[in-house]
Structures are given as C-alpha cells and as structure tokens.
Amino acid sequence: MDSHYDLVVIGSGPAGEKAAALAAYHGKRVAVVERAAQPGGTMVNGVAGSKTMREAALYLTGFRQRKVYGVGLELEPQLAVDGMRGRTERVEWLLSRAVGDNLDRHGITLVHGTARLAGPGRVEVLPPQGPAFVLGAEVVLIATGARPLHPAGMPFDHRDVLDSDTAQRVDRRARSVVVVGGGAVACEYASIFATLGSEVTLVESGARLLPFADAEISRMLAQAFEDMGISLRLGVGHAGVSADPDGVVVTLADGSAIYPAKVVVAAGRVGNTDGLGLAAAGVATDARGHVLVDNHYATTAPGIVAAGDVIGPPGLASVSSEHGRVAVCHAFGIALHDSVDASTVLGVYSIPEVAMVGMTEDAAETAGEDVVVGRARFSRNARTAISGGSAGQVKLVFRRGDRRLLGAHIIGDHATELIHQPQAVLHFGGTADYFVATTFNTPTASEAFKFAAYDALSRTENRPTLTANV
C-alpha cells in the first residue's frame, strides 16, 4: 500500500465517501480510513437502518390497510419484529457494499483501522491487526460523523435504556415504550414502535414536536400521533431515567413517574472526535465535540478540513454529502461546488412523514414579509383516497406582493419525496403562477401543489377561500 496521497479521508460515511469520490474523479490520489468492518458510516448503520425499520413496520403490520380494506393483514407481533430486523440487516449490507463498490470504482484505497492526526499532513492508522503505520497527505478530511448524546445520569448500560443507535437492534416487541425527545429521531421511533403495537409515550421538555418545523405542521403531527394511540407529554421539563434489576423508571419534573418496558432517549448527537488527536494538531472543537470550520470547511489547522455530522447540525446525510464535496473543491481548487445549497430540504421519516424547505410562516412574518398561505388537504386528493394514505396537507408560503414562494411544508405519505418540487421552485425564484400553470398527472399526490397555489391566490385576490379543488 502506498504511504502518500493527495487526500486522506477519515471516515466513510456520506461526507467522506462523496468527498473521496469527487477528489478521485478529478485525478487526486485518495485513501479512506474506516475503523468499522464495513464502509458506510452512520448512513448505512444508523440512518438507513431506522428508515428500513419504518418501511418494514408499515408493511409487516399492514398499517396502511387496516382501515381501508377492513381485514387483518398483520403478522404475529414477534414475526413482524423478526422480519423487520432481517430486512434492516439486509438493507444495511446492500448499502455498505454499494459504498465499497463506489470507492473501488474510483480507484480509492480503503484502509481498515483507527486513525489519528500525527502531525502536519500525517495520519497514523492502527489496523485491527499488526503495527501502526502512517499515511501522508496534502489534505486531510475529518468525516468521522457523530454518535447519540448520552445525557449525564442516564443508565445507558441497562438493557432497557436505548439510544437512537441501539433502538434499531430491538429483538422483540416491547409492551410499552417511552421516547424521550421531540425532534426528528424521537418522532420517527415513537411512530415506528406504535405501529408495531407498543404502548408509546413521548416525553418532550418543549411545548411542541419538531420545534424547527412550521407550527401548524407540528400540531398536525401531534394530532396524527394521538390518533395512533401515542400519548404525548409535552412541556413537562427534562425527564430523568433510572433503572434497577426490576426495570426502568422515567420521572417527570412534576414528580410523576412512568414505568415502561423500554426507554429510547433521542437527545441529540455529539461529534466522533475522541482519540483523533485534534487538540495536539491545533483543530478546535466546541463543547459537543463538533469540529469548528469556516465557510470553506477548513479547520483551525492548515491542511485539515472537516465535513458532515462531525461539524454539527443539521445532521442530514444529504447535507453531509454536500459538505464533503464543497470541502474538497475548496481544498484543491476544483471549480465545481462553491457552497452548499441554501434551500436545503429537511425530511422527518415519522408516520406520517414531514418535510419542509424554505421559511416557515412564522419565520417569514418575523422577517417582515407580508405573506399569504395556501393549503391543500390530502383528504381531498384522489391518489390519497385510492391508496388509503394518511391524512395531511401541503402548505405553501408566498410573499403577497409578487406571489413568490418563500417556503413549503408537507405532512403526509411521501412528503419527503414531494418536497423536491417546491425546492426547485425556490431555486429559480418561482411564484404561485408556476404551480397554477403546471399540468400534473391525475391522480397524483403532486396535484396538491396546484390546489394549494389556487388557495393562496384566492386570498391575494380577496375572493372566497377555496375549500375544494378548482
């Protein structure tokens, strides 16, 4: 194996893989160091796993068909859990192999071992077997990702206290589950376990779910959760978790206690920077171990850049990939990616899904915009009725004066797919007229964009609000 490269990447998750591939495509000699047995990072062993759990739970329990056809399609609970685990492991293997194939296709050297910075342009690698060795590089990219935050005092060594990684490895349906947190990951797990038939309580210190989302969408998600049988305990302060040989206890700020079979704590993530030797190399980090970078993803040490979850939120695989590409372009002067997309989409793979792009209604008004909002309910959508999909809506936020789109917010089936159309409209500065003039296939969920735009136009023209499709 060669010992000197143009680029050495530490970590093979989305940021590391995409950065390495782009650099190699432009003629750079690249090595990727990965400590796990298989490449792919958290995207393969975390993100993809939880999303596969979601799809498997929906399929194996017949969740979408329960009210549509009135027949029981679900498997016996333990068979459903076994099937879900098997499918998750299969998908993780497939995606990890795809990452490995991509590295091979670009002529990238994959090195197995634990890496640390060993001086300017030097990365020391400790392989699973044998002595340590050093790789030299013109540029080093730190793309080691993040791991679940373990708040102090919570007994994560107990078998029934799980974080967002270990929750994927459940081997049987729990009678009851408490999910601590109200963000994207917490909402995803709460709905997955509820679909599997567990009695779920979601405990969140804040006043609402998904505090970054549009407030109306958050309320609709809360209602959907309650309709699924999820008990919401919002605005209750920080929860305490304790355990003993008899089980676990979740204690709320008001002194009340819940005694679930399992607890899932989704309290955010911290950067995977332990043991990298960052301080000695002059690489600064924040209190959560996230590497500090500038607009070009350069760290405080010359020749070292960082990208992906290791630099902090938003913690999205899609954004991490772009971090990596932009970092490499700036590091090597490649004229391709100058910055990360300012109109990034955000998707929450709960049941139902939530997706957003651009400004929320409240944010736009706070920014001084005179806004008009258009809505289209999926309950009036032909495709949703045919498929037996969940309720929900498309919400479009426009500037009143010129009808320019400022933001889009969707709750319902396939929201994370649908959101890319308004994202494109945001990119070219489009208006409500785009949606009105576009011909959408019928029946499709995408038709909702047209009717949401009509609804907004009716408000700008002082006409009666449109309550049905035009």
PDB file of C-alpha atoms in Angstrom, residues 196-402:
ATOM      1  CA  LEU A 196     -45.568  -2.343  15.909  1.00  0.00           C
ATOM      2  CA  GLY A 197     -48.219  -2.292  18.615  1.00  0.00           C
ATOM      3  CA  SER A 198     -46.303  -0.971  21.609  1.00  0.00           C
ATOM      4  CA  GLU A 199     -47.950   1.434  24.028  1.00  0.00           C
ATOM      5  CA  VAL A 200     -45.893   4.568  23.369  1.00  0.00           C
ATOM      6  CA  THR A 201     -45.463   7.718  25.434  1.00  0.00           C
ATOM      7  CA  LEU A 202     -43.417  10.581  24.002  1.00  0.00           C
ATOM      8  CA  VAL A 203     -41.937  12.920  26.607  1.00  0.00           C
ATOM      9  CA  GLU A 204     -40.608  16.296  25.460  1.00  0.00           C
ATOM     10  CA  SER A 205     -39.442  19.194  27.615  1.00  0.00           C
ATOM     11  CA  GLY A 206     -40.507  21.757  24.992  1.00  0.00           C
ATOM     12  CA  ALA A 207     -44.027  22.827  24.155  1.00  0.00           C
ATOM     13  CA  ARG A 208     -44.330  21.062  20.793  1.00  0.00           C
ATOM     14  CA  LEU A 209     -42.959  18.427  18.487  1.00  0.00           C
ATOM     15  CA  LEU A 210     -40.365  19.356  15.850  1.00  0.00           C
ATOM     16  CA  PRO A 211     -39.649  22.884  17.102  1.00  0.00           C
ATOM     17  CA  PHE A 212     -37.814  23.695  13.851  1.00  0.00           C
ATOM     18  CA  ALA A 213     -40.874  22.917  11.721  1.00  0.00           C
ATOM     19  CA  ASP A 214     -43.859  25.050  10.820  1.00  0.00           C
ATOM     20  CA  ALA A 215     -46.067  25.334  13.918  1.00  0.00           C
ATOM     21  CA  GLU A 216     -49.199  24.242  12.068  1.00  0.00           C
ATOM     22  CA  ILE A 217     -47.455  21.134  10.741  1.00  0.00           C
ATOM     23  CA  SER A 218     -46.209  20.336  14.244  1.00  0.00           C
ATOM     24  CA  ARG A 219     -49.767  20.486  15.572  1.00  0.00           C
ATOM     25  CA  MET A 220     -50.979  18.212  12.785  1.00  0.00           C
ATOM     26  CA  LEU A 221     -48.249  15.683  13.547  1.00  0.00           C
ATOM     27  CA  ALA A 222     -49.190  15.744  17.225  1.00  0.00           C
ATOM     28  CA  GLN A 223     -52.811  15.045  16.303  1.00  0.00           C
ATOM     29  CA  ALA A 224     -51.769  12.203  13.996  1.00  0.00           C
ATOM     30  CA  PHE A 225     -49.699  10.691  16.809  1.00  0.00           C
ATOM     31  CA  GLU A 226     -52.586  10.888  19.238  1.00  0.00           C
ATOM     32  CA  ASP A 227     -54.848   9.255  16.656  1.00  0.00           C
ATOM     33  CA  MET A 228     -52.323   6.395  16.521  1.00  0.00           C
ATOM     34  CA  GLY A 229     -52.604   5.992  20.267  1.00  0.00           C
ATOM     35  CA  ILE A 230     -49.344   7.715  21.199  1.00  0.00           C
ATOM     36  CA  SER A 231     -49.552   9.572  24.499  1.00  0.00           C
ATOM     37  CA  LEU A 232     -47.854  12.969  24.265  1.00  0.00           C
ATOM     38  CA  ARG A 233     -46.360  14.595  27.359  1.00  0.00           C
ATOM     39  CA  LEU A 234     -45.183  17.958  26.035  1.00  0.00           C
ATOM     40  CA  GLY A 235     -43.777  20.883  28.000  1.00  0.00           C
ATOM     41  CA  VAL A 236     -43.069  18.728  31.031  1.00  0.00           C
ATOM     42  CA  GLY A 237     -39.456  19.707  31.613  1.00  0.00           C
ATOM     43  CA  HIS A 238     -36.469  17.418  31.443  1.00  0.00           C
ATOM     44  CA  ALA A 239     -37.165  13.782  32.200  1.00  0.00           C
ATOM     45  CA  GLY A 240     -34.995  11.652  34.437  1.00  0.00           C
ATOM     46  CA  VAL A 241     -34.330   7.988  33.699  1.00  0.00           C
ATOM     47  CA  SER A 242     -33.298   5.482  36.318  1.00  0.00           C
ATOM     48  CA  ALA A 243     -33.040   1.714  36.331  1.00  0.00           C
ATOM     49  CA  ASP A 244     -32.671  -1.270  38.602  1.00  0.00           C
ATOM     50  CA  PRO A 245     -32.819  -5.036  38.082  1.00  0.00           C
ATOM     51  CA  ASP A 246     -36.627  -4.852  38.006  1.00  0.00           C
ATOM     52  CA  GLY A 247     -36.816  -2.361  35.125  1.00  0.00           C
ATOM     53  CA  VAL A 248     -36.684   1.311  34.223  1.00  0.00           C
ATOM     54  CA  VAL A 249     -38.443   4.420  35.515  1.00  0.00           C
ATOM     55  CA  VAL A 250     -38.969   7.734  33.748  1.00  0.00           C
ATOM     56  CA  THR A 251     -39.527  10.598  36.201  1.00  0.00           C
ATOM     57  CA  LEU A 252     -41.005  13.897  35.069  1.00  0.00           C
ATOM     58  CA  ALA A 253     -40.395  17.343  36.524  1.00  0.00           C
ATOM     59  CA  ASP A 254     -43.785  17.312  38.275  1.00  0.00           C
ATOM     60  CA  GLY A 255     -42.790  14.182  40.184  1.00  0.00           C
ATOM     61  CA  SER A 256     -44.966  11.757  38.216  1.00  0.00           C
ATOM     62  CA  ALA A 257     -43.393   8.521  37.022  1.00  0.00           C
ATOM     63  CA  ILE A 258     -43.818   6.168  34.059  1.00  0.00           C
ATOM     64  CA  TYR A 259     -42.739   2.521  34.174  1.00  0.00           C
ATOM     65  CA  PRO A 260     -42.168   1.363  30.584  1.00  0.00           C
ATOM     66  CA  ALA A 261     -40.595  -1.825  29.300  1.00  0.00           C
ATOM     67  CA  LYS A 262     -38.144   0.191  27.203  1.00  0.00           C
ATOM     68  CA  VAL A 263     -36.868   3.783  27.069  1.00  0.00           C
ATOM     69  CA  VAL A 264     -35.479   5.371  23.919  1.00  0.00           C
ATOM     70  CA  VAL A 265     -33.509   8.572  24.560  1.00  0.00           C
ATOM     71  CA  ALA A 266     -33.173  10.808  21.492  1.00  0.00           C
ATOM     72  CA  ALA A 267     -31.365  13.831  22.914  1.00  0.00           C
ATOM     73  CA  GLY A 268     -29.190  14.924  20.010  1.00  0.00           C
ATOM     74  CA  ARG A 269     -25.721  13.903  18.882  1.00  0.00           C
ATOM     75  CA  VAL A 270     -22.069  14.640  19.636  1.00  0.00           C
ATOM     76  CA  GLY A 271     -19.132  14.618  17.254  1.00  0.00           C
ATOM     77  CA  ASN A 272     -16.988  11.487  16.936  1.00  0.00           C
ATOM     78  CA  THR A 273     -13.696  13.186  17.743  1.00  0.00           C
ATOM     79  CA  ASP A 274     -12.384  11.166  20.687  1.00  0.00           C
ATOM     80  CA  GLY A 275      -8.902   9.813  20.078  1.00  0.00           C
ATOM     81  CA  LEU A 276      -8.309  11.773  16.865  1.00  0.00           C
ATOM     82  CA  GLY A 277      -5.618  13.938  18.433  1.00  0.00           C
ATOM     83  CA  LEU A 278      -7.351  17.136  17.401  1.00  0.00           C
ATOM     84  CA  ALA A 279      -6.066  19.357  20.191  1.00  0.00           C
ATOM     85  CA  ALA A 280      -2.432  18.422  19.543  1.00  0.00           C
ATOM     86  CA  ALA A 281      -2.961  19.082  15.834  1.00  0.00           C
ATOM     87  CA  GLY A 282      -4.473  22.517  16.521  1.00  0.00           C
ATOM     88  CA  VAL A 283      -8.013  21.608  15.465  1.00  0.00           C
ATOM     89  CA  ALA A 284     -10.594  23.432  17.602  1.00  0.00           C
ATOM     90  CA  THR A 285     -13.887  21.864  18.708  1.00  0.00           C
ATOM     91  CA  ASP A 286     -16.968  23.015  20.591  1.00  0.00           C
ATOM     92  CA  ALA A 287     -18.494  21.668  23.815  1.00  0.00           C
ATOM     93  CA  ARG A 288     -20.198  18.789  21.982  1.00  0.00           C
ATOM     94  CA  GLY A 289     -17.045  17.698  20.214  1.00  0.00           C
ATOM     95  CA  HIS A 290     -18.053  19.232  16.889  1.00  0.00           C
ATOM     96  CA  VAL A 291     -15.131  20.437  14.782  1.00  0.00           C
ATOM     97  CA  LEU A 292     -15.150  24.184  14.119  1.00  0.00           C
ATOM     98  CA  VAL A 293     -14.828  25.143  10.436  1.00  0.00           C
ATOM     99  CA  ASP A 294     -15.081  28.235   8.241  1.00  0.00           C
ATOM    100  CA  ASN A 295     -17.264  28.711   5.155  1.00  0.00           C
ATOM    101  CA  HIS A 296     -14.881  26.552   3.128  1.00  0.00           C
ATOM    102  CA  TYR A 297     -14.908  23.768   5.757  1.00  0.00           C
ATOM    103  CA  ALA A 298     -11.304  24.477   6.725  1.00  0.00           C
ATOM    104  CA  THR A 299     -10.473  23.830  10.372  1.00  0.00           C
ATOM    105  CA  THR A 300      -8.187  25.922  12.552  1.00  0.00           C
ATOM    106  CA  ALA A 301      -5.225  23.764  11.444  1.00  0.00           C
ATOM    107  CA  PRO A 302      -3.623  24.192   7.980  1.00  0.00           C
ATOM    108  CA  GLY A 303      -4.242  21.338   5.558  1.00  0.00           C
ATOM    109  CA  ILE A 304      -7.083  19.846   7.630  1.00  0.00           C
ATOM    110  CA  VAL A 305     -10.738  20.188   6.636  1.00  0.00           C
ATOM    111  CA  ALA A 306     -13.875  18.674   8.150  1.00  0.00           C
ATOM    112  CA  ALA A 307     -17.336  17.845   6.859  1.00  0.00           C
ATOM    113  CA  GLY A 308     -20.562  16.088   7.771  1.00  0.00           C
ATOM    114  CA  ASP A 309     -22.107  15.431  11.155  1.00  0.00           C
ATOM    115  CA  VAL A 310     -18.762  15.897  12.893  1.00  0.00           C
ATOM    116  CA  ILE A 311     -19.133  19.677  12.360  1.00  0.00           C
ATOM    117  CA  GLY A 312     -22.630  19.734  13.898  1.00  0.00           C
ATOM    118  CA  PRO A 313     -26.248  20.214  12.772  1.00  0.00           C
ATOM    119  CA  PRO A 314     -28.301  19.708  10.721  1.00  0.00           C
ATOM    120  CA  GLY A 315     -27.134  16.089  10.838  1.00  0.00           C
ATOM    121  CA  LEU A 316     -28.592  15.145   7.447  1.00  0.00           C
ATOM    122  CA  ALA A 317     -26.879  12.638   5.163  1.00  0.00           C
ATOM    123  CA  SER A 318     -27.813  14.762   2.153  1.00  0.00           C
ATOM    124  CA  VAL A 319     -26.186  17.874   3.590  1.00  0.00           C
ATOM    125  CA  SER A 320     -23.163  15.927   4.812  1.00  0.00           C
ATOM    126  CA  SER A 321     -22.533  14.713   1.263  1.00  0.00           C
ATOM    127  CA  GLU A 322     -22.546  18.297   0.029  1.00  0.00           C
ATOM    128  CA  HIS A 323     -20.251  19.379   2.868  1.00  0.00           C
ATOM    129  CA  GLY A 324     -17.713  16.826   1.690  1.00  0.00           C
ATOM    130  CA  ARG A 325     -17.917  17.842  -1.958  1.00  0.00           C
ATOM    131  CA  VAL A 326     -17.616  21.556  -1.213  1.00  0.00           C
ATOM    132  CA  ALA A 327     -14.725  20.990   1.212  1.00  0.00           C
ATOM    133  CA  VAL A 328     -12.743  19.069  -1.401  1.00  0.00           C
ATOM    134  CA  CYS A 329     -13.451  21.614  -4.125  1.00  0.00           C
ATOM    135  CA  HIS A 330     -12.106  24.454  -1.997  1.00  0.00           C
ATOM    136  CA  ALA A 331      -9.154  22.429  -0.729  1.00  0.00           C
ATOM    137  CA  PHE A 332      -7.946  21.543  -4.238  1.00  0.00           C
ATOM    138  CA  GLY A 333      -9.276  24.496  -6.234  1.00  0.00           C
ATOM    139  CA  ILE A 334     -11.798  22.394  -8.157  1.00  0.00           C
ATOM    140  CA  ALA A 335     -14.311  24.696  -9.851  1.00  0.00           C
ATOM    141  CA  LEU A 336     -17.491  22.679  -9.327  1.00  0.00           C
ATOM    142  CA  HIS A 337     -19.137  23.122  -5.913  1.00  0.00           C
ATOM    143  CA  ASP A 338     -18.614  26.516  -4.303  1.00  0.00           C
ATOM    144  CA  SER A 339     -21.166  26.279  -1.481  1.00  0.00           C
ATOM    145  CA  VAL A 340     -23.898  24.081  -0.053  1.00  0.00           C
ATOM    146  CA  ASP A 341     -27.435  24.611  -1.330  1.00  0.00           C
ATOM    147  CA  ALA A 342     -29.093  27.383   0.666  1.00  0.00           C
ATOM    148  CA  SER A 343     -32.543  25.844   0.100  1.00  0.00           C
ATOM    149  CA  THR A 344     -31.876  22.546   1.820  1.00  0.00           C
ATOM    150  CA  VAL A 345     -34.815  20.216   2.241  1.00  0.00           C
ATOM    151  CA  LEU A 346     -35.489  18.636   5.609  1.00  0.00           C
ATOM    152  CA  GLY A 347     -37.319  15.340   5.963  1.00  0.00           C
ATOM    153  CA  VAL A 348     -38.675  13.564   9.028  1.00  0.00           C
ATOM    154  CA  TYR A 349     -39.448   9.891   8.398  1.00  0.00           C
ATOM    155  CA  SER A 350     -42.143   9.620  11.017  1.00  0.00           C
ATOM    156  CA  ILE A 351     -45.561   8.110  10.349  1.00  0.00           C
ATOM    157  CA  PRO A 352     -46.839  10.301   8.719  1.00  0.00           C
ATOM    158  CA  GLU A 353     -43.795  11.893   7.100  1.00  0.00           C
ATOM    159  CA  VAL A 354     -42.970  15.586   7.459  1.00  0.00           C
ATOM    160  CA  ALA A 355     -40.870  17.640   5.040  1.00  0.00           C
ATOM    161  CA  MET A 356     -40.028  21.292   4.637  1.00  0.00           C
ATOM    162  CA  VAL A 357     -37.947  23.703   2.599  1.00  0.00           C
ATOM    163  CA  GLY A 358     -37.504  27.452   2.929  1.00  0.00           C
ATOM    164  CA  MET A 359     -39.161  29.680   5.513  1.00  0.00           C
ATOM    165  CA  THR A 360     -41.950  28.750   7.885  1.00  0.00           C
ATOM    166  CA  GLU A 361     -44.963  31.043   8.080  1.00  0.00           C
ATOM    167  CA  ASP A 362     -43.835  32.414  11.442  1.00  0.00           C
ATOM    168  CA  ALA A 363     -40.241  32.935  10.295  1.00  0.00           C
ATOM    169  CA  ALA A 364     -41.358  34.806   7.199  1.00  0.00           C
ATOM    170  CA  GLU A 365     -43.606  37.115   9.233  1.00  0.00           C
ATOM    171  CA  THR A 366     -40.839  37.684  11.779  1.00  0.00           C
ATOM    172  CA  ALA A 367     -38.573  38.678   8.891  1.00  0.00           C
ATOM    173  CA  GLY A 368     -41.092  41.361   7.946  1.00  0.00           C
ATOM    174  CA  GLU A 369     -42.636  39.599   4.955  1.00  0.00           C
ATOM    175  CA  ASP A 370     -46.304  40.140   4.138  1.00  0.00           C
ATOM    176  CA  VAL A 371     -47.251  36.531   3.457  1.00  0.00           C
ATOM    177  CA  VAL A 372     -50.173  34.617   2.081  1.00  0.00           C
ATOM    178  CA  VAL A 373     -50.577  30.911   2.716  1.00  0.00           C
ATOM    179  CA  GLY A 374     -52.164  28.288   0.503  1.00  0.00           C
ATOM    180  CA  ARG A 375     -53.210  24.852   1.730  1.00  0.00           C
ATOM    181  CA  ALA A 376     -54.379  21.638   0.095  1.00  0.00           C
ATOM    182  CA  ARG A 377     -55.603  18.762   2.226  1.00  0.00           C
ATOM    183  CA  PHE A 378     -54.729  15.237   1.174  1.00  0.00           C
ATOM    184  CA  SER A 379     -58.170  14.189   2.394  1.00  0.00           C
ATOM    185  CA  ARG A 380     -59.459  15.761  -0.848  1.00  0.00           C
ATOM    186  CA  ASN A 381     -56.745  14.211  -3.018  1.00  0.00           C
ATOM    187  CA  ALA A 382     -57.791  11.403  -5.352  1.00  0.00           C
ATOM    188  CA  ARG A 383     -54.489   9.497  -5.180  1.00  0.00           C
ATOM    189  CA  THR A 384     -54.528   9.520  -1.390  1.00  0.00           C
ATOM    190  CA  ALA A 385     -58.094   8.230  -1.321  1.00  0.00           C
ATOM    191  CA  ILE A 386     -57.264   5.441  -3.778  1.00  0.00           C
ATOM    192  CA  SER A 387     -54.147   4.306  -1.916  1.00  0.00           C
ATOM    193  CA  GLY A 388     -55.643   4.640   1.536  1.00  0.00           C
ATOM    194  CA  GLY A 389     -52.892   7.032   2.535  1.00  0.00           C
ATOM    195  CA  SER A 390     -52.784   9.062   5.684  1.00  0.00           C
ATOM    196  CA  ALA A 391     -54.281  12.486   6.106  1.00  0.00           C
ATOM    197  CA  GLY A 392     -52.125  15.576   5.866  1.00  0.00           C
ATOM    198  CA  GLN A 393     -51.617  18.624   3.740  1.00  0.00           C
ATOM    199  CA  VAL A 394     -49.396  20.721   1.528  1.00  0.00           C
ATOM    200  CA  LYS A 395     -48.807  24.225   2.865  1.00  0.00           C
ATOM    201  CA  LEU A 396     -47.164  26.842   0.642  1.00  0.00           C
ATOM    202  CA  VAL A 397     -45.978  30.208   1.970  1.00  0.00           C
ATOM    203  CA  PHE A 398     -45.853  33.042  -0.594  1.00  0.00           C
ATOM    204  CA  ARG A 399     -44.911  36.709  -0.474  1.00  0.00           C
ATOM    205  CA  ARG A 400     -48.190  38.542  -1.014  1.00  0.00           C
ATOM    206  CA  GLY A 401     -46.946  41.320  -3.298  1.00  0.00           C
ATOM    207  CA  ASP A 402     -45.271  39.267  -6.035  1.00  0.00           C
TER     208      ASP A 402
END
